[in-house]
mmCIF file of C-alpha atoms in Angstrom:
data_model
loop_
_atom_site.group_PDB
_atom_site.id
_atom_site.type_symbol
_atom_site.label_atom_id
_atom_site.label_comp_id
_atom_site.label_asym_id
_atom_site.label_seq_id
_atom_site.Cartn_x
_atom_site.Cartn_y
_atom_site.Cartn_z
ATOM 1 C CA ASP A 22 24.985 0.006 1.025
ATOM 2 C CA LEU A 23 28.367 0.913 -0.258
ATOM 3 C CA VAL A 24 29.373 2.606 3.076
ATOM 4 C CA ALA A 25 28.370 -0.500 5.001
ATOM 5 C CA TRP A 26 30.176 -2.832 2.713
ATOM 6 C CA LEU A 27 33.380 -0.571 3.187
ATOM 7 C CA ARG A 28 33.171 -0.797 6.785
ATOM 8 C CA HIS A 29 32.505 -4.702 6.712
ATOM 9 C CA SER A 30 35.357 -5.029 4.491
ATOM 10 C CA GLY A 31 37.761 -2.895 6.558
ATOM 11 C CA MET A 32 38.543 -0.322 4.010
ATOM 12 C CA MET A 33 36.728 2.321 6.157
ATOM 13 C CA ASP A 34 37.017 2.838 10.007
ATOM 14 C CA GLU A 35 34.536 4.040 12.337
ATOM 15 C CA THR A 36 35.696 7.590 12.198
ATOM 16 C CA GLY A 37 34.523 7.246 8.314
ATOM 17 C CA TYR A 38 38.561 7.519 7.130
ATOM 18 C CA LEU A 39 38.375 5.631 3.726
ATOM 19 C CA GLU A 40 41.786 3.611 3.426
ATOM 20 C CA LEU A 41 42.791 3.084 -0.494
ATOM 21 C CA SER A 42 45.839 1.206 -0.995
ATOM 22 C CA ASP A 43 46.433 1.987 -4.688
ATOM 23 C CA GLY A 44 46.871 5.972 -3.597
ATOM 24 C CA LYS A 45 43.743 7.197 -5.255
ATOM 25 C CA ASP A 46 41.529 9.636 -3.736
ATOM 26 C CA ALA A 47 38.309 7.648 -4.397
ATOM 27 C CA PHE A 48 36.687 4.378 -4.255
ATOM 28 C CA PHE A 49 35.110 3.049 -7.561
ATOM 29 C CA PRO A 50 32.869 0.130 -7.209
ATOM 30 C CA ASP A 51 32.371 -0.657 -10.601
ATOM 31 C CA HIS A 52 34.962 0.258 -13.150
ATOM 32 C CA LYS A 53 32.730 0.015 -16.230
ATOM 33 C CA MET A 54 30.709 3.073 -14.425
ATOM 34 C CA GLN A 55 32.472 6.398 -13.574
ATOM 35 C CA ILE A 56 30.599 6.353 -10.313
ATOM 36 C CA SER A 57 33.044 6.530 -7.351
ATOM 37 C CA LEU A 58 32.955 7.269 -3.421
ATOM 38 C CA ASN A 59 35.604 9.820 -1.768
ATOM 39 C CA GLN A 60 36.172 11.143 1.438
ATOM 40 C CA ARG A 61 33.983 14.313 1.147
ATOM 41 C CA ASP A 62 31.063 11.753 -0.005
ATOM 42 C CA ILE A 63 31.579 9.873 3.327
ATOM 43 C CA ARG A 64 31.792 13.185 5.281
ATOM 44 C CA GLN A 65 28.677 14.316 3.911
ATOM 45 C CA LEU A 66 26.765 10.802 4.817
ATOM 46 C CA GLN A 67 28.111 11.164 8.175
ATOM 47 C CA LEU A 68 26.765 14.636 8.585
ATOM 48 C CA ALA A 69 23.193 13.249 7.530
ATOM 49 C CA LYS A 70 23.099 10.123 9.586
ATOM 50 C CA GLY A 71 24.487 11.791 12.456
ATOM 51 C CA ALA A 72 21.477 14.292 12.305
ATOM 52 C CA ILE A 73 19.018 11.401 11.627
ATOM 53 C CA ALA A 74 20.462 9.075 14.676
ATOM 54 C CA ALA A 75 20.827 12.034 16.816
ATOM 55 C CA GLY A 76 17.156 13.165 16.082
ATOM 56 C CA ILE A 77 15.653 9.590 17.001
ATOM 57 C CA VAL A 78 17.662 9.624 20.289
ATOM 58 C CA MET A 79 16.739 13.397 21.406
ATOM 59 C CA LEU A 80 12.753 12.825 20.256
ATOM 60 C CA CYS A 81 12.572 9.546 22.456
ATOM 61 C CA GLN A 82 14.334 11.252 25.260
ATOM 62 C CA ARG A 83 11.724 14.433 24.902
ATOM 63 C CA ALA A 84 8.877 11.891 24.558
ATOM 64 C CA GLY A 85 10.356 10.031 27.760
ATOM 65 C CA ILE A 86 10.576 6.815 25.937
ATOM 66 C CA ARG A 87 13.972 4.235 25.330
ATOM 67 C CA VAL A 88 14.685 3.976 21.646
ATOM 68 C CA GLU A 89 14.409 0.164 22.248
ATOM 69 C CA GLU A 90 10.568 0.745 23.125
ATOM 70 C CA ILE A 91 9.836 1.456 19.586
ATOM 71 C CA THR A 92 8.109 -1.383 17.995
ATOM 72 C CA ARG A 93 7.460 -0.441 14.062
ATOM 73 C CA ILE A 94 9.712 1.949 12.073
ATOM 74 C CA HIS A 95 7.984 2.982 8.633
ATOM 75 C CA LEU A 96 10.588 4.792 6.173
ATOM 76 C CA ALA A 97 8.748 6.834 3.678
ATOM 77 C CA GLY A 98 9.650 9.043 0.544
ATOM 78 C CA GLY A 99 12.228 8.475 -2.209
ATOM 79 C CA PHE A 100 15.213 8.109 0.437
ATOM 80 C CA GLY A 101 13.060 5.798 2.778
ATOM 81 C CA SER A 102 11.618 3.774 -0.035
ATOM 82 C CA PHE A 103 15.220 2.715 -1.668
ATOM 83 C CA ILE A 104 17.249 2.220 1.569
ATOM 84 C CA ARG A 105 17.972 -1.048 3.039
ATOM 85 C CA ALA A 106 17.429 -1.290 6.536
ATOM 86 C CA ASP A 107 20.383 -3.500 7.193
ATOM 87 C CA SER A 108 22.660 -1.238 6.113
ATOM 88 C CA ALA A 109 21.213 1.712 7.653
ATOM 89 C CA ILE A 110 21.498 -0.039 11.057
ATOM 90 C CA ASP A 111 25.269 -1.306 10.083
ATOM 91 C CA ILE A 112 26.097 2.159 9.451
ATOM 92 C CA GLY A 113 24.195 3.647 12.553
ATOM 93 C CA LEU A 114 21.844 5.780 10.636
ATOM 94 C CA LEU A 115 18.930 3.505 12.419
ATOM 95 C CA PRO A 116 19.724 1.983 15.969
ATOM 96 C CA ALA A 117 20.465 -1.605 16.172
ATOM 97 C CA CYS A 118 17.477 -2.409 17.983
ATOM 98 C CA PHE A 119 15.400 -1.627 14.883
ATOM 99 C CA THR A 120 16.491 -4.793 13.326
ATOM 100 C CA GLY A 121 13.463 -6.465 12.183
ATOM 101 C CA LYS A 122 10.952 -3.594 12.953
ATOM 102 C CA VAL A 123 11.578 -1.516 9.869
ATOM 103 C CA SER A 124 9.375 -1.517 6.799
ATOM 104 C CA THR A 125 9.166 0.851 3.789
ATOM 105 C CA ALA A 126 6.004 2.984 3.199
ATOM 106 C CA GLY A 127 6.446 3.995 -0.270
ATOM 107 C CA ASN A 128 5.324 7.377 -1.418
ATOM 108 C CA THR A 129 3.095 8.621 1.518
ATOM 109 C CA SER A 130 3.130 12.468 0.399
ATOM 110 C CA LEU A 131 1.384 11.330 -2.809
ATOM 111 C CA ARG A 132 -0.865 8.872 -0.843
ATOM 112 C CA GLY A 133 -2.214 11.584 1.692
ATOM 113 C CA ALA A 134 -2.742 13.991 -1.059
ATOM 114 C CA LEU A 135 -4.787 11.683 -2.944
ATOM 115 C CA GLN A 136 -6.727 10.771 0.234
ATOM 116 C CA VAL A 137 -7.277 14.558 0.767
ATOM 117 C CA ILE A 138 -8.914 15.116 -2.643
ATOM 118 C CA SER A 139 -10.797 12.263 -2.804
ATOM 119 C CA CYS A 140 -12.257 12.150 1.026
ATOM 120 C CA PHE A 141 -13.633 15.169 2.979
ATOM 121 C CA LYS A 142 -12.926 13.034 6.150
ATOM 122 C CA ALA A 143 -9.187 12.890 5.444
ATOM 123 C CA ILE A 144 -9.109 16.884 5.412
ATOM 124 C CA ASP A 145 -10.540 16.930 9.077
ATOM 125 C CA GLN A 146 -7.855 14.159 9.956
ATOM 126 C CA CYS A 147 -5.064 16.327 8.455
ATOM 127 C CA ILE A 148 -6.539 19.633 10.321
ATOM 128 C CA LYS A 149 -6.456 17.689 13.465
ATOM 129 C CA ILE A 150 -3.031 16.662 13.142
ATOM 130 C CA THR A 151 -1.755 20.111 12.286
ATOM 131 C CA HIS A 152 -3.221 21.366 15.579
ATOM 132 C CA ASP A 153 -1.958 18.324 17.744
ATOM 133 C CA ALA A 154 1.550 18.494 16.269
ATOM 134 C CA LYS A 155 4.505 19.824 18.129
ATOM 135 C CA VAL A 156 7.497 21.525 16.279
ATOM 136 C CA VAL A 157 10.722 20.702 18.008
ATOM 137 C CA ASP A 158 13.986 22.693 17.145
ATOM 138 C CA LEU A 159 16.447 19.593 17.830
ATOM 139 C CA ALA A 160 19.486 21.611 17.580
ATOM 140 C CA ALA A 161 18.162 23.822 20.549
ATOM 141 C CA GLU A 162 17.826 20.971 22.752
ATOM 142 C CA THR A 163 20.064 20.569 25.617
ATOM 143 C CA GLY A 164 22.966 17.956 24.909
ATOM 144 C CA PHE A 165 21.946 17.767 21.059
ATOM 145 C CA GLN A 166 25.206 18.740 19.717
ATOM 146 C CA SER A 167 27.043 15.993 22.008
ATOM 147 C CA VAL A 168 24.740 13.288 20.979
ATOM 148 C CA PHE A 169 25.092 14.483 17.018
ATOM 149 C CA ALA A 170 28.923 14.709 17.387
ATOM 150 C CA GLU A 171 28.617 10.889 18.736
ATOM 151 C CA CYS A 172 26.066 9.585 16.287
ATOM 152 C CA MET A 173 28.360 10.818 13.366
ATOM 153 C CA LEU A 174 30.784 7.963 14.201
ATOM 154 C CA PHE A 175 30.141 4.302 12.470
ATOM 155 C CA PRO A 176 29.496 1.452 14.627
ATOM 156 C CA GLU A 177 32.461 -0.604 15.455
ATOM 157 C CA GLU A 178 30.131 -4.038 15.288
ATOM 158 C CA PHE A 179 27.947 -5.288 12.987
ATOM 159 C CA VAL A 180 24.411 -5.939 13.074
ATOM 160 C CA THR A 181 24.277 -8.208 9.436
ATOM 161 C CA VAL A 182 26.582 -10.207 7.728
ATOM 162 C CA LEU A 183 27.021 -9.317 4.091
ATOM 163 C CA PRO A 184 28.033 -11.519 1.594
#
């Protein structure tokens, strides 16, 4: 959310460069709390968002579909449950075409574990999934490195309007 706000405010450019006019090396969103965001934090976010965004692109290519064809996105786990979809789209973590398609799924690992211990049919479904699942080493996919590098940049245009 903060990085999306920094992009909207013009304090950060599409390369992730944080322009601080006061000569400090970190941005403090709330001076009462000692929470800050610095250039290294932004670079770490860029690596993560680049990998996730490139993964979406590469998996769609491998499946023979366009990213725009995806009709629903479920974000799960601690990360997925607390991320705001509009901010994720504005920073390029998720593609702009996912606008209006994202919902949070909560703690799906816990829900799945509870289903397995309470229903034998769920165990059979899990076994089937493990047999049908395919492991894809994205880093070994042709073109991944260039897609990853491109996805590390922040979009120049915004999908949402922040207050």
